[in-house]
Coordinates of C-alpha atoms and ligand atoms in Angstrom, one line a residue:
M1 CA -35.7 -85.5 -61.1
T2 CA -35.8 -89.3 -61.5
A3 CA -35.1 -91.0 -64.7
S4 CA -38.8 -91.7 -65.3
T5 CA -39.9 -88.1 -65.2
R6 CA -36.8 -86.6 -66.9
P7 CA -37.1 -85.9 -70.6
F8 CA -34.9 -88.1 -72.7
I9 CA -31.5 -86.5 -73.6
P10 CA -30.7 -87.1 -77.3
V11 CA -27.1 -87.5 -78.3
A12 CA -27.5 -84.7 -80.9
K13 CA -30.0 -81.9 -81.3
P14 CA -29.9 -79.7 -84.4
F15 CA -31.2 -76.2 -83.8
I16 CA -33.5 -74.4 -86.3
G17 CA -34.6 -70.9 -85.2
A18 CA -36.9 -68.2 -86.6
E19 CA -34.0 -66.6 -88.4
E20 CA -33.2 -69.8 -90.3
K21 CA -36.9 -70.1 -91.3
Q22 CA -37.1 -66.5 -92.4
A23 CA -33.9 -66.8 -94.4
V24 CA -35.3 -69.8 -96.3
M25 CA -38.6 -68.0 -97.0
E26 CA -36.6 -65.1 -98.5
V27 CA -34.8 -67.4 -100.9
L28 CA -38.1 -69.0 -101.9
D29 CA -39.6 -65.6 -102.5
S30 CA -36.6 -64.5 -104.5
G31 CA -37.1 -67.3 -107.0
Q32 CA -33.3 -67.9 -107.2
L33 CA -32.7 -71.3 -105.8
A34 CA -29.5 -72.7 -107.4
Q35 CA -26.1 -71.4 -106.5
G36 CA -26.2 -67.6 -106.4
P37 CA -25.5 -64.5 -104.3
R38 CA -26.2 -66.1 -100.9
T39 CA -23.8 -68.9 -101.7
E40 CA -21.2 -66.3 -102.5
A41 CA -21.9 -64.4 -99.3
F42 CA -21.7 -67.6 -97.3
E43 CA -18.4 -68.5 -98.9
R44 CA -16.9 -65.1 -98.0
A45 CA -18.2 -65.3 -94.4
F46 CA -16.9 -68.9 -93.9
A47 CA -13.5 -68.1 -95.5
E48 CA -13.2 -65.2 -93.0
Y49 CA -14.3 -67.3 -90.1
V50 CA -11.6 -70.0 -90.9
G51 CA -9.0 -67.4 -91.9
A52 CA -8.6 -68.9 -95.4
K53 CA -8.3 -67.0 -98.6
H54 CA -11.0 -69.0 -100.4
A55 CA -14.1 -71.0 -99.6
I56 CA -16.1 -72.9 -102.1
G57 CA -19.6 -74.1 -101.2
V58 CA -20.8 -77.5 -102.3
N59 CA -23.8 -79.7 -101.5
S60 CA -22.3 -82.1 -98.9
G61 CA -19.2 -82.8 -96.9
T62 CA -18.7 -85.8 -99.1
A63 CA -18.8 -83.5 -102.1
A64 CA -16.2 -81.3 -100.5
L65 CA -13.8 -84.2 -100.1
I66 CA -14.3 -85.4 -103.7
V67 CA -13.9 -81.9 -105.1
A68 CA -10.9 -81.2 -102.9
L69 CA -9.1 -84.4 -103.9
Q70 CA -9.7 -83.8 -107.6
A71 CA -8.7 -80.1 -107.3
N72 CA -5.4 -81.3 -105.9
G73 CA -4.9 -83.6 -108.9
V74 CA -5.9 -86.9 -107.4
G75 CA -7.1 -89.4 -110.0
P76 CA -6.9 -93.0 -111.2
G77 CA -3.8 -94.9 -110.1
D78 CA -3.0 -92.5 -107.2
E79 CA -2.9 -93.5 -103.6
V80 CA -4.2 -91.3 -100.8
I81 CA -3.1 -91.9 -97.2
T82 CA -5.9 -91.5 -94.6
S83 CA -7.2 -92.7 -91.3
P84 CA -9.1 -96.0 -90.8
F85 CA -11.0 -94.6 -87.8
S86 CA -13.5 -92.2 -89.4
F87 CA -16.9 -92.1 -91.2
I88 CA -16.9 -94.2 -94.4
A89 CA -17.0 -91.1 -96.7
T90 CA -13.3 -90.4 -95.8
A91 CA -12.4 -93.5 -97.8
T92 CA -15.2 -93.7 -100.4
S93 CA -14.4 -90.1 -101.5
I94 CA -10.9 -91.3 -102.5
I95 CA -12.4 -94.3 -104.3
A96 CA -14.8 -92.0 -106.1
C97 CA -11.8 -90.2 -107.7
G98 CA -10.5 -93.6 -109.0
A99 CA -7.7 -93.6 -106.4
T100 CA -6.9 -96.1 -103.7
P101 CA -7.1 -95.4 -99.9
V102 CA -4.0 -96.4 -97.9
F103 CA -4.5 -96.5 -94.2
V104 CA -2.2 -95.5 -91.3
D105 CA -3.2 -96.4 -87.8
V106 CA -4.3 -93.8 -85.3
D107 CA -2.7 -92.3 -82.2
P108 CA -4.4 -93.7 -79.1
F109 CA -4.1 -90.2 -77.6
D110 CA -6.8 -88.6 -79.8
F111 CA -7.9 -91.3 -82.4
N112 CA -6.2 -89.2 -85.1
L113 CA -3.8 -90.4 -87.9
D114 CA -0.4 -91.0 -86.3
P115 CA 2.2 -88.8 -88.1
G116 CA 4.9 -91.1 -86.8
Q117 CA 3.7 -93.9 -89.1
L118 CA 3.0 -91.7 -92.1
E119 CA 6.4 -91.8 -93.9
D120 CA 6.4 -95.6 -94.0
A121 CA 3.1 -95.6 -96.0
I122 CA 4.4 -93.2 -98.7
T123 CA 5.0 -94.9 -102.1
D124 CA 5.7 -93.7 -105.7
Q125 CA 1.9 -93.7 -106.2
T126 CA 1.1 -91.5 -103.2
K127 CA -0.5 -88.2 -104.3
A128 CA -2.1 -86.9 -101.2
V129 CA -2.6 -87.3 -97.4
M130 CA -6.0 -86.8 -95.9
P131 CA -6.0 -86.8 -92.1
V132 CA -9.4 -86.4 -90.2
H133 CA -9.8 -84.0 -87.3
I134 CA -11.9 -86.7 -85.6
F135 CA -14.6 -85.7 -83.1
G136 CA -13.5 -82.0 -83.4
H137 CA -10.0 -82.6 -82.0
P138 CA -7.3 -81.4 -84.4
A139 CA -4.9 -84.0 -85.9
R140 CA -1.2 -83.3 -85.5
I141 CA -1.7 -81.4 -88.7
A142 CA 1.5 -79.2 -88.6
E143 CA 3.7 -82.3 -88.5
I144 CA 1.6 -83.9 -91.3
A145 CA 1.9 -80.7 -93.4
E146 CA 5.7 -80.8 -93.0
I147 CA 5.8 -84.4 -94.2
C148 CA 3.6 -83.5 -97.2
E149 CA 5.8 -80.6 -98.0
D150 CA 9.0 -82.7 -97.9
N151 CA 7.5 -85.4 -100.1
D152 CA 5.7 -83.1 -102.5
L153 CA 2.2 -84.4 -101.5
A154 CA -1.1 -82.6 -101.5
L155 CA -2.8 -82.2 -98.1
V156 CA -6.6 -82.5 -97.8
E157 CA -8.1 -82.1 -94.3
D158 CA -11.3 -83.9 -93.4
A159 CA -12.6 -81.2 -91.1
A160 CA -16.2 -82.4 -91.4
Q161 CA -16.4 -82.5 -87.6
A162 CA -14.1 -79.6 -86.7
H163 CA -15.6 -76.2 -87.5
G164 CA -13.6 -73.7 -85.4
A165 CA -11.0 -76.2 -84.1
A166 CA -7.4 -75.0 -84.0
H167 CA -4.0 -76.7 -83.8
Q168 CA -1.4 -74.7 -81.8
G169 CA -3.4 -71.5 -82.5
R170 CA -3.9 -72.0 -86.2
P171 CA -7.4 -73.0 -87.4
V172 CA -7.9 -76.3 -89.1
G173 CA -8.8 -76.0 -92.8
T174 CA -5.8 -73.6 -93.4
F175 CA -3.0 -76.2 -93.4
G176 CA -4.1 -77.8 -96.6
T177 CA -7.5 -77.9 -98.5
G178 CA -10.1 -78.0 -95.6
C179 CA -13.3 -79.9 -96.1
F180 CA -16.3 -79.2 -93.8
S181 CA -19.7 -80.8 -93.6
F182 CA -23.0 -79.0 -92.7
Y183 CA -25.0 -82.2 -92.2
P184 CA -27.7 -81.6 -89.5
T185 CA -25.9 -83.0 -86.5
K186 CA -22.6 -81.2 -87.2
N187 CA -21.5 -78.2 -85.0
M188 CA -23.4 -76.0 -87.6
M189 CA -25.6 -77.2 -90.4
T190 CA -27.3 -76.1 -93.6
G191 CA -29.6 -79.1 -94.0
E192 CA -27.2 -80.9 -96.3
G193 CA -24.1 -79.0 -97.4
G194 CA -20.4 -78.7 -97.3
I195 CA -17.5 -76.3 -98.1
L196 CA -13.8 -76.4 -99.0
T197 CA -11.3 -73.8 -97.8
T198 CA -7.9 -73.1 -99.3
N199 CA -5.2 -70.4 -99.5
D200 CA -4.1 -71.8 -102.9
D201 CA -5.5 -69.8 -105.8
E202 CA -5.0 -72.7 -108.3
V203 CA -6.8 -75.2 -106.1
A204 CA -9.6 -72.7 -105.5
H205 CA -9.9 -72.1 -109.3
R206 CA -10.0 -75.9 -110.1
A207 CA -12.5 -76.6 -107.3
R208 CA -14.9 -73.9 -108.6
L209 CA -14.7 -75.5 -112.1
I210 CA -15.1 -79.1 -110.8
R211 CA -18.1 -78.1 -108.7
A212 CA -20.1 -76.9 -111.7
H213 CA -19.5 -79.4 -114.6
G214 CA -15.9 -78.1 -115.3
Q215 CA -17.5 -75.1 -116.9
E216 CA -15.0 -72.3 -117.7
R217 CA -17.8 -70.2 -119.2
R218 CA -21.3 -71.1 -120.3
Y219 CA -21.2 -74.4 -122.2
L220 CA -17.4 -74.6 -122.4
H221 CA -16.1 -77.5 -120.4
E222 CA -12.4 -77.6 -119.8
A223 CA -12.2 -79.8 -116.8
F224 CA -14.1 -82.9 -115.6
G225 CA -16.8 -81.8 -113.2
L226 CA -20.2 -82.7 -112.0
N227 CA -23.0 -80.9 -110.2
W228 CA -21.6 -80.4 -106.6
R229 CA -23.2 -76.9 -106.3
M230 CA -24.6 -75.5 -103.1
Q231 CA -28.3 -74.4 -103.1
E232 CA -29.3 -70.9 -102.0
M233 CA -31.6 -72.2 -99.3
N234 CA -28.7 -74.1 -97.7
A235 CA -26.4 -71.1 -98.0
A236 CA -29.0 -68.9 -96.4
I237 CA -29.3 -71.2 -93.4
G238 CA -25.5 -71.4 -93.2
L239 CA -25.2 -67.6 -93.0
V240 CA -27.5 -67.6 -89.9
Q241 CA -25.9 -70.7 -88.3
L242 CA -22.4 -69.3 -88.8
G243 CA -23.3 -66.4 -86.7
R244 CA -24.3 -68.8 -83.9
L245 CA -21.3 -71.2 -84.3
E246 CA -18.8 -69.6 -81.9
G247 CA -21.4 -69.4 -79.1
W248 CA -22.3 -73.0 -79.7
N249 CA -18.7 -74.1 -79.8
E250 CA -18.0 -72.3 -76.5
T251 CA -21.0 -74.1 -74.9
R252 CA -19.8 -77.5 -76.2
I253 CA -16.4 -76.8 -74.7
A254 CA -17.9 -75.7 -71.4
N255 CA -20.2 -78.8 -71.3
A256 CA -17.2 -81.1 -72.1
T257 CA -15.1 -79.5 -69.4
R258 CA -17.8 -80.0 -66.8
L259 CA -18.4 -83.6 -67.9
S260 CA -14.7 -84.3 -67.6
E261 CA -14.7 -82.7 -64.1
L262 CA -17.6 -84.9 -62.9
I263 CA -17.0 -88.3 -64.6
R264 CA -14.7 -90.4 -62.5
V265 CA -15.2 -94.0 -63.6
V266 CA -14.2 -94.0 -67.3
E267 CA -11.6 -92.4 -69.5
T268 CA -12.7 -89.0 -70.7
P269 CA -11.5 -87.3 -73.9
R270 CA -8.0 -85.8 -74.0
V271 CA -7.1 -82.4 -75.4
R272 CA -3.6 -81.6 -76.5
D273 CA -2.0 -78.6 -74.9
G274 CA -2.4 -75.6 -77.2
D275 CA -5.1 -77.2 -79.3
R276 CA -8.8 -76.2 -79.5
H277 CA -11.1 -79.2 -79.4
V278 CA -14.6 -78.1 -80.5
F279 CA -16.3 -81.4 -79.2
H280 CA -18.4 -82.4 -82.2
Q281 CA -18.4 -85.6 -80.1
Y282 CA -17.6 -86.1 -76.4
T283 CA -16.3 -89.7 -76.6
I284 CA -15.4 -91.8 -73.5
R285 CA -13.5 -95.1 -73.6
V286 CA -15.2 -98.0 -71.8
T287 CA -13.2 -100.9 -70.6
G288 CA -16.1 -103.2 -69.7
D289 CA -19.1 -104.1 -71.8
R290 CA -19.6 -101.0 -73.9
D291 CA -22.8 -102.1 -75.6
A292 CA -24.4 -103.1 -72.2
L293 CA -23.5 -99.7 -70.8
Q294 CA -25.1 -98.0 -73.8
Q295 CA -28.3 -99.9 -73.2
K296 CA -28.4 -99.0 -69.5
L297 CA -27.8 -95.3 -70.3
Q298 CA -30.6 -95.4 -72.9
E299 CA -33.0 -96.8 -70.2
A300 CA -31.9 -94.1 -67.8
G301 CA -32.7 -91.4 -70.4
V302 CA -29.3 -90.6 -71.8
G303 CA -28.9 -91.1 -75.6
T304 CA -25.5 -92.1 -76.8
A305 CA -23.9 -93.2 -80.0
V306 CA -20.9 -95.3 -81.1
H307 CA -18.6 -93.5 -83.5
Y308 CA -17.6 -95.8 -85.0
P309 CA -18.4 -99.5 -84.3
I310 CA -16.4 -100.9 -87.3
P311 CA -13.2 -99.3 -88.5
I312 CA -13.1 -98.4 -92.2
H313 CA -10.7 -101.1 -93.2
E314 CA -13.0 -103.7 -91.8
Q315 CA -16.1 -102.5 -93.7
P316 CA -17.2 -105.1 -96.2
I317 CA -16.7 -102.6 -99.1
I318 CA -13.1 -101.9 -98.1
R319 CA -12.1 -105.3 -96.6
E320 CA -12.0 -106.8 -100.0
M321 CA -9.0 -104.6 -100.8
G322 CA -6.9 -106.9 -98.6
F323 CA -7.3 -105.8 -95.0
G324 CA -8.4 -107.8 -92.0
E325 CA -8.5 -107.9 -88.3
G326 CA -5.2 -106.9 -86.9
S327 CA -4.2 -104.6 -89.7
F328 CA -4.7 -101.4 -87.6
P329 CA -4.9 -102.5 -83.9
V330 CA -5.3 -99.0 -82.4
A331 CA -8.3 -98.2 -84.6
E332 CA -9.8 -101.7 -83.9
A333 CA -9.4 -101.3 -80.1
A334 CA -11.0 -97.8 -80.3
A335 CA -14.0 -99.2 -82.2
R336 CA -14.6 -101.6 -79.3
A337 CA -14.3 -99.0 -76.6
V338 CA -15.7 -95.7 -77.7
L339 CA -19.0 -94.2 -76.6
S340 CA -20.2 -90.7 -77.4
L341 CA -22.2 -88.9 -74.8
P342 CA -24.5 -85.8 -75.4
V343 CA -22.4 -82.6 -75.3
H344 CA -24.5 -80.4 -77.7
P345 CA -25.3 -76.8 -76.8
A346 CA -29.0 -77.5 -76.0
L347 CA -28.0 -79.2 -72.8
G348 CA -28.6 -77.3 -69.5
P349 CA -26.3 -77.5 -66.5
E350 CA -28.6 -80.0 -64.9
D351 CA -28.6 -82.2 -68.0
V352 CA -24.8 -82.2 -67.9
E353 CA -24.8 -83.2 -64.2
Y354 CA -27.3 -85.9 -64.8
I355 CA -25.3 -87.4 -67.7
A356 CA -22.1 -87.5 -65.5
A357 CA -23.9 -88.9 -62.5
T358 CA -25.6 -91.6 -64.5
V359 CA -22.3 -92.6 -66.2
N360 CA -20.6 -92.7 -62.7
R361 CA -23.5 -94.9 -61.4
L362 CA -23.8 -97.3 -64.3
A363 CA -20.2 -97.6 -65.5
G364 CA -18.6 -97.9 -62.1
P365 CA -17.2 -101.1 -60.7
Ligands
PLP401 C1 -20.1 -86.0 -91.8 C2 -18.8 -86.5 -92.2 C3 -18.4 -86.6 -93.6 C4 -19.5 -86.4 -94.7 O1 -20.2 -85.3 -94.7 P1 -21.7 -85.3 -95.3 O2 -22.0 -83.8 -95.3 O3 -22.5 -86.1 -94.5 O4 -21.5 -85.8 -96.7 C5 -17.1 -86.9 -94.0 N1 -16.2 -87.2 -93.0 C6 -16.5 -87.1 -91.7 C7 -15.4 -87.4 -90.7 C8 -17.8 -86.8 -91.3 O5 -18.0 -86.8 -90.0

């Protein structure tokens, strides 16, 4: 097929099947809409999937980060070390707790927080470390967990893009407090939604309180909390989607493997030996004019996205905290070079071949 007769390939394509619709209708018919039995069932199923002792459902990935930080004792005056190469919520969730984000540059191998630079960033104010498993590739989380252990710091994993990813055989979200997002374009979705995972009974208990107005029992408020609760409709969708997640992840991995076999002219994503990358994004590095290539791909019927064009420390809201160009050169170079191609499970084999052939044609010398 030529570009003009081919349907446009979007960079992301959420799937909503008959089972999801049925599940939502059942919730509406039940009349129970706020957090209830479906949320509990979803929490049990997700905890089992990740291999964590507890899971606590909330109403977004951002909520999961805020509740996780607060459940780990992060508050005003504290510093939380994180990555400058992520979605803004990674940093703003820290600010929402009254704490200060402190950045450590990323490793050019996988765009994840570089553990080799972590210890230099630790101060007397440091309370927690929050690495991101960016694009679905695990950070070097075992090394980071060890540094946290040695320095008595909490570990919160921003696993918003990494449902089902594993580092050296161990699922992400089990090293510290895991935070997942179910935004529509993530590897599985609930509409809006999020969840925390932990093996720590105390953290789980505090997270449950913080999620629902710090309420110990009805109208007795022992902790500071707000309304971060998951809705039953979202949990019902999540239960169906969780059943599809492994199949989708396998298809993403197969699509990514095929793209990397076929693409010759640009640098394709790296996967660390022994790690499971679940390819929330399939992100190439472009050495020439990235924005021009994006435009040409768009015209050829291939949707792409730039994750992320501006590193967090250069965002206007964060820059005023004293950062500037040159603060984190690896993250800045990544922001200029990255381009995410479609890798989602709705792609057919011909789509994958067309994407690779089009990249080879348009990005070549
Ligand atoms: C999506 C995402 C979030 C926020 O999740 P929401 O559900 O959109 O609030 C946080 N961090 C990262 C890395 C994300 O990709």
